[in-house]
Amino acid sequence: MSALDNVPAADNDRDARFMRGALDEARAAAERGEVPVGAVVVMNDEIVARAGNRTIADCDPTAHAEVIALREASKHMGNYRLAGADLYVTIEPCAMCAGAMIQARIARLIYGAPDARGGAVRSCFAVLDHPLLNHRVEVTAGVLAEEAAAALRDFFAARR
């Protein structure tokens, strides 16, 4: 049973469409020599920001795709609070990115592949589920998971 088995078909189609945008960003990051993670922020069925990892190019450990996309979306919307926004990411976010989602008040996180080594949503930690948090993020996992995992697998295989 996949994470999408109980999700209406229209939502499945919508999630897959926006995840493809995140996958495009991941592929572009890989072409630049960055770890292939991509993210898009969606408001009212429109992509308002997109990004791929830029930690190497920016010489910045915080330049994860999610953080960059949240920054760009905040600028676009004119508000650091992104209430009602959905964040699509190719891989399960780390603790830093999960914290940024809480601060931005993201309504929903949709991610592709789990990250057994650093995922902070379900795999290693459950940052978004802490009972003392004043904001809850709805989570949908496993959207185009194989494509997202393959992008990472292929990237690291080429470097061995």
PDB file of C-alpha atoms in Angstrom:
ATOM      1  CA  MET A   1       0.000   0.000   0.000  1.00  0.00           C
ATOM      2  CA  SER A   2       1.473   3.353  -1.012  1.00  0.00           C
ATOM      3  CA  ALA A   3       1.006   6.662   0.773  1.00  0.00           C
ATOM      4  CA  LEU A   4      -1.336   7.725  -2.013  1.00  0.00           C
ATOM      5  CA  ASP A   5      -3.764   4.806  -1.923  1.00  0.00           C
ATOM      6  CA  ASN A   6      -6.333   6.736   0.129  1.00  0.00           C
ATOM      7  CA  VAL A   7      -5.877  10.067  -1.659  1.00  0.00           C
ATOM      8  CA  PRO A   8      -8.446  11.112  -4.288  1.00  0.00           C
ATOM      9  CA  ALA A   9      -7.256  10.760  -7.903  1.00  0.00           C
ATOM     10  CA  ALA A  10      -7.476  14.526  -8.505  1.00  0.00           C
ATOM     11  CA  ASP A  11      -5.090  15.138  -5.599  1.00  0.00           C
ATOM     12  CA  ASN A  12      -2.773  12.392  -6.883  1.00  0.00           C
ATOM     13  CA  ASP A  13      -2.639  14.091 -10.298  1.00  0.00           C
ATOM     14  CA  ARG A  14      -2.059  17.521  -8.763  1.00  0.00           C
ATOM     15  CA  ASP A  15       0.671  16.234  -6.468  1.00  0.00           C
ATOM     16  CA  ALA A  16       2.407  14.384  -9.294  1.00  0.00           C
ATOM     17  CA  ARG A  17       2.273  17.482 -11.520  1.00  0.00           C
ATOM     18  CA  PHE A  18       3.931  19.723  -8.939  1.00  0.00           C
ATOM     19  CA  MET A  19       6.406  17.026  -7.894  1.00  0.00           C
ATOM     20  CA  ARG A  20       7.558  16.889 -11.521  1.00  0.00           C
ATOM     21  CA  GLY A  21       8.462  20.561 -11.144  1.00  0.00           C
ATOM     22  CA  ALA A  22      10.546  19.716  -8.078  1.00  0.00           C
ATOM     23  CA  LEU A  23      12.179  16.851  -9.999  1.00  0.00           C
ATOM     24  CA  ASP A  24      13.112  19.306 -12.775  1.00  0.00           C
ATOM     25  CA  GLU A  25      14.843  21.446 -10.159  1.00  0.00           C
ATOM     26  CA  ALA A  26      16.648  18.378  -8.772  1.00  0.00           C
ATOM     27  CA  ARG A  27      17.919  17.460 -12.248  1.00  0.00           C
ATOM     28  CA  ALA A  28      19.150  21.019 -12.795  1.00  0.00           C
ATOM     29  CA  ALA A  29      20.966  20.884  -9.447  1.00  0.00           C
ATOM     30  CA  ALA A  30      22.665  17.625 -10.475  1.00  0.00           C
ATOM     31  CA  GLU A  31      23.815  19.229 -13.731  1.00  0.00           C
ATOM     32  CA  ARG A  32      25.497  21.943 -11.628  1.00  0.00           C
ATOM     33  CA  GLY A  33      27.209  19.285  -9.504  1.00  0.00           C
ATOM     34  CA  GLU A  34      24.897  19.784  -6.525  1.00  0.00           C
ATOM     35  CA  VAL A  35      23.115  16.974  -4.693  1.00  0.00           C
ATOM     36  CA  PRO A  36      19.905  16.570  -6.721  1.00  0.00           C
ATOM     37  CA  VAL A  37      17.184  17.852  -4.440  1.00  0.00           C
ATOM     38  CA  GLY A  38      14.467  20.103  -5.796  1.00  0.00           C
ATOM     39  CA  ALA A  39      11.592  22.015  -4.255  1.00  0.00           C
ATOM     40  CA  VAL A  40       8.626  24.090  -5.370  1.00  0.00           C
ATOM     41  CA  VAL A  41       6.245  26.215  -3.321  1.00  0.00           C
ATOM     42  CA  VAL A  42       2.641  26.247  -4.508  1.00  0.00           C
ATOM     43  CA  MET A  43      -0.046  28.790  -3.589  1.00  0.00           C
ATOM     44  CA  ASN A  44      -3.522  28.582  -5.098  1.00  0.00           C
ATOM     45  CA  ASP A  45      -2.433  25.958  -7.657  1.00  0.00           C
ATOM     46  CA  GLU A  46       0.425  28.148  -8.907  1.00  0.00           C
ATOM     47  CA  ILE A  47       4.156  27.644  -8.420  1.00  0.00           C
ATOM     48  CA  VAL A  48       5.372  30.815  -6.718  1.00  0.00           C
ATOM     49  CA  ALA A  49       8.958  29.656  -6.125  1.00  0.00           C
ATOM     50  CA  ARG A  50      11.271  26.867  -7.200  1.00  0.00           C
ATOM     51  CA  ALA A  51      14.811  25.890  -6.323  1.00  0.00           C
ATOM     52  CA  GLY A  52      17.416  23.183  -6.344  1.00  0.00           C
ATOM     53  CA  ASN A  53      20.225  22.670  -3.877  1.00  0.00           C
ATOM     54  CA  ARG A  54      22.940  25.360  -4.046  1.00  0.00           C
ATOM     55  CA  THR A  55      25.143  24.519  -1.056  1.00  0.00           C
ATOM     56  CA  ILE A  56      28.278  24.193  -3.186  1.00  0.00           C
ATOM     57  CA  ALA A  57      27.635  27.125  -5.532  1.00  0.00           C
ATOM     58  CA  ASP A  58      26.683  29.465  -2.688  1.00  0.00           C
ATOM     59  CA  CYS A  59      29.246  28.019  -0.237  1.00  0.00           C
ATOM     60  CA  ASP A  60      26.358  27.939   2.206  1.00  0.00           C
ATOM     61  CA  PRO A  61      25.320  24.922   4.285  1.00  0.00           C
ATOM     62  CA  THR A  62      21.786  26.350   4.571  1.00  0.00           C
ATOM     63  CA  ALA A  63      21.278  26.587   0.793  1.00  0.00           C
ATOM     64  CA  HIS A  64      19.036  23.530   0.653  1.00  0.00           C
ATOM     65  CA  ALA A  65      16.361  23.532  -2.039  1.00  0.00           C
ATOM     66  CA  GLU A  66      13.594  23.887   0.553  1.00  0.00           C
ATOM     67  CA  VAL A  67      15.134  26.892   2.297  1.00  0.00           C
ATOM     68  CA  ILE A  68      15.859  28.686  -0.983  1.00  0.00           C
ATOM     69  CA  ALA A  69      12.335  28.026  -2.262  1.00  0.00           C
ATOM     70  CA  LEU A  70      10.813  29.271   1.018  1.00  0.00           C
ATOM     71  CA  ARG A  71      12.926  32.442   0.844  1.00  0.00           C
ATOM     72  CA  GLU A  72      11.884  33.098  -2.749  1.00  0.00           C
ATOM     73  CA  ALA A  73       8.213  32.402  -2.020  1.00  0.00           C
ATOM     74  CA  SER A  74       8.309  34.784   0.948  1.00  0.00           C
ATOM     75  CA  LYS A  75       9.768  37.533  -1.239  1.00  0.00           C
ATOM     76  CA  HIS A  76       7.198  36.837  -3.960  1.00  0.00           C
ATOM     77  CA  MET A  77       4.285  36.900  -1.489  1.00  0.00           C
ATOM     78  CA  GLY A  78       5.663  39.841   0.502  1.00  0.00           C
ATOM     79  CA  ASN A  79       5.359  37.918   3.753  1.00  0.00           C
ATOM     80  CA  TYR A  80       7.547  35.428   5.587  1.00  0.00           C
ATOM     81  CA  ARG A  81       4.407  33.574   6.621  1.00  0.00           C
ATOM     82  CA  LEU A  82       3.246  31.342   3.798  1.00  0.00           C
ATOM     83  CA  ALA A  83      -0.099  30.280   5.249  1.00  0.00           C
ATOM     84  CA  GLY A  84      -1.917  28.039   2.817  1.00  0.00           C
ATOM     85  CA  ALA A  85       1.210  27.154   0.829  1.00  0.00           C
ATOM     86  CA  ASP A  86       2.232  23.643  -0.171  1.00  0.00           C
ATOM     87  CA  LEU A  87       5.902  22.658  -0.361  1.00  0.00           C
ATOM     88  CA  TYR A  88       6.880  19.882  -2.770  1.00  0.00           C
ATOM     89  CA  VAL A  89      10.321  18.352  -2.211  1.00  0.00           C
ATOM     90  CA  THR A  90      11.961  15.410  -3.935  1.00  0.00           C
ATOM     91  CA  ILE A  91      13.356  13.926  -0.707  1.00  0.00           C
ATOM     92  CA  GLU A  92      12.285  13.945   2.920  1.00  0.00           C
ATOM     93  CA  PRO A  93      13.482  17.213   4.479  1.00  0.00           C
ATOM     94  CA  CYS A  94      16.202  17.469   7.124  1.00  0.00           C
ATOM     95  CA  ALA A  95      15.696  19.015  10.575  1.00  0.00           C
ATOM     96  CA  MET A  96      16.758  22.495   9.406  1.00  0.00           C
ATOM     97  CA  CYS A  97      14.294  22.464   6.531  1.00  0.00           C
ATOM     98  CA  ALA A  98      11.487  21.047   8.671  1.00  0.00           C
ATOM     99  CA  GLY A  99      12.075  23.879  11.137  1.00  0.00           C
ATOM    100  CA  ALA A 100      11.956  26.430   8.323  1.00  0.00           C
ATOM    101  CA  MET A 101       8.600  25.004   7.204  1.00  0.00           C
ATOM    102  CA  ILE A 102       7.202  25.513  10.699  1.00  0.00           C
ATOM    103  CA  GLN A 103       8.481  29.095  10.821  1.00  0.00           C
ATOM    104  CA  ALA A 104       6.968  29.786   7.379  1.00  0.00           C
ATOM    105  CA  ARG A 105       3.653  28.198   8.433  1.00  0.00           C
ATOM    106  CA  ILE A 106       3.578  25.868   5.433  1.00  0.00           C
ATOM    107  CA  ALA A 107       0.191  24.141   5.283  1.00  0.00           C
ATOM    108  CA  ARG A 108       1.284  20.950   3.569  1.00  0.00           C
ATOM    109  CA  LEU A 109       4.539  19.148   2.799  1.00  0.00           C
ATOM    110  CA  ILE A 110       4.590  16.683  -0.079  1.00  0.00           C
ATOM    111  CA  TYR A 111       7.801  14.753  -0.565  1.00  0.00           C
ATOM    112  CA  GLY A 112       9.051  11.955  -2.768  1.00  0.00           C
ATOM    113  CA  ALA A 113      11.641   9.585  -1.344  1.00  0.00           C
ATOM    114  CA  PRO A 114      12.385   8.986   2.334  1.00  0.00           C
ATOM    115  CA  ASP A 115      15.855   9.884   3.634  1.00  0.00           C
ATOM    116  CA  ALA A 116      17.009   7.112   5.951  1.00  0.00           C
ATOM    117  CA  ARG A 117      20.158   9.038   6.915  1.00  0.00           C
ATOM    118  CA  GLY A 118      18.772  12.464   7.696  1.00  0.00           C
ATOM    119  CA  GLY A 119      15.038  12.661   7.147  1.00  0.00           C
ATOM    120  CA  ALA A 120      13.447  14.669   9.912  1.00  0.00           C
ATOM    121  CA  VAL A 121       9.791  14.120   9.069  1.00  0.00           C
ATOM    122  CA  ARG A 122       9.488  10.354   9.530  1.00  0.00           C
ATOM    123  CA  SER A 123      12.756   8.463   8.898  1.00  0.00           C
ATOM    124  CA  CYS A 124      15.200   9.653  11.590  1.00  0.00           C
ATOM    125  CA  PHE A 125      13.162  12.270  13.425  1.00  0.00           C
ATOM    126  CA  ALA A 126       9.582  13.526  13.514  1.00  0.00           C
ATOM    127  CA  VAL A 127      10.244  17.251  13.866  1.00  0.00           C
ATOM    128  CA  LEU A 128       6.848  18.263  12.501  1.00  0.00           C
ATOM    129  CA  ASP A 129       5.015  16.094  15.041  1.00  0.00           C
ATOM    130  CA  HIS A 130       6.387  17.556  18.260  1.00  0.00           C
ATOM    131  CA  PRO A 131       3.413  18.160  20.583  1.00  0.00           C
ATOM    132  CA  LEU A 132       4.620  21.568  21.789  1.00  0.00           C
ATOM    133  CA  LEU A 133       4.726  23.128  18.323  1.00  0.00           C
ATOM    134  CA  ASN A 134       2.164  25.836  17.666  1.00  0.00           C
ATOM    135  CA  HIS A 135       1.825  24.943  13.972  1.00  0.00           C
ATOM    136  CA  ARG A 136       0.993  21.657  12.267  1.00  0.00           C
ATOM    137  CA  VAL A 137       2.089  20.704   8.767  1.00  0.00           C
ATOM    138  CA  GLU A 138       0.070  18.109   6.883  1.00  0.00           C
ATOM    139  CA  VAL A 139       2.393  15.531   5.282  1.00  0.00           C
ATOM    140  CA  THR A 140       2.024  13.406   2.166  1.00  0.00           C
ATOM    141  CA  ALA A 141       4.971  11.102   1.465  1.00  0.00           C
ATOM    142  CA  GLY A 142       5.888   8.888  -1.466  1.00  0.00           C
ATOM    143  CA  VAL A 143       4.844  11.071  -4.426  1.00  0.00           C
ATOM    144  CA  LEU A 144       6.976   9.950  -7.402  1.00  0.00           C
ATOM    145  CA  ALA A 145       9.281   8.386  -4.822  1.00  0.00           C
ATOM    146  CA  GLU A 146      11.070   6.076  -7.253  1.00  0.00           C
ATOM    147  CA  GLU A 147      11.966   8.925  -9.604  1.00  0.00           C
ATOM    148  CA  ALA A 148      13.252  10.998  -6.702  1.00  0.00           C
ATOM    149  CA  ALA A 149      15.279   8.111  -5.279  1.00  0.00           C
ATOM    150  CA  ALA A 150      16.685   7.288  -8.727  1.00  0.00           C
ATOM    151  CA  ALA A 151      17.940  10.865  -9.179  1.00  0.00           C
ATOM    152  CA  LEU A 152      19.934  10.595  -5.963  1.00  0.00           C
ATOM    153  CA  ARG A 153      21.095   7.045  -6.642  1.00  0.00           C
ATOM    154  CA  ASP A 154      22.309   7.920 -10.146  1.00  0.00           C
ATOM    155  CA  PHE A 155      24.037  11.076  -8.938  1.00  0.00           C
ATOM    156  CA  PHE A 156      26.050   9.291  -6.256  1.00  0.00           C
ATOM    157  CA  ALA A 157      26.748   6.245  -8.452  1.00  0.00           C
ATOM    158  CA  ALA A 158      28.357   8.536 -11.041  1.00  0.00           C
ATOM    159  CA  ARG A 159      30.719   9.898  -8.370  1.00  0.00           C
ATOM    160  CA  ARG A 160      32.029   6.508  -7.226  1.00  0.00           C
TER     161      ARG A 160
END
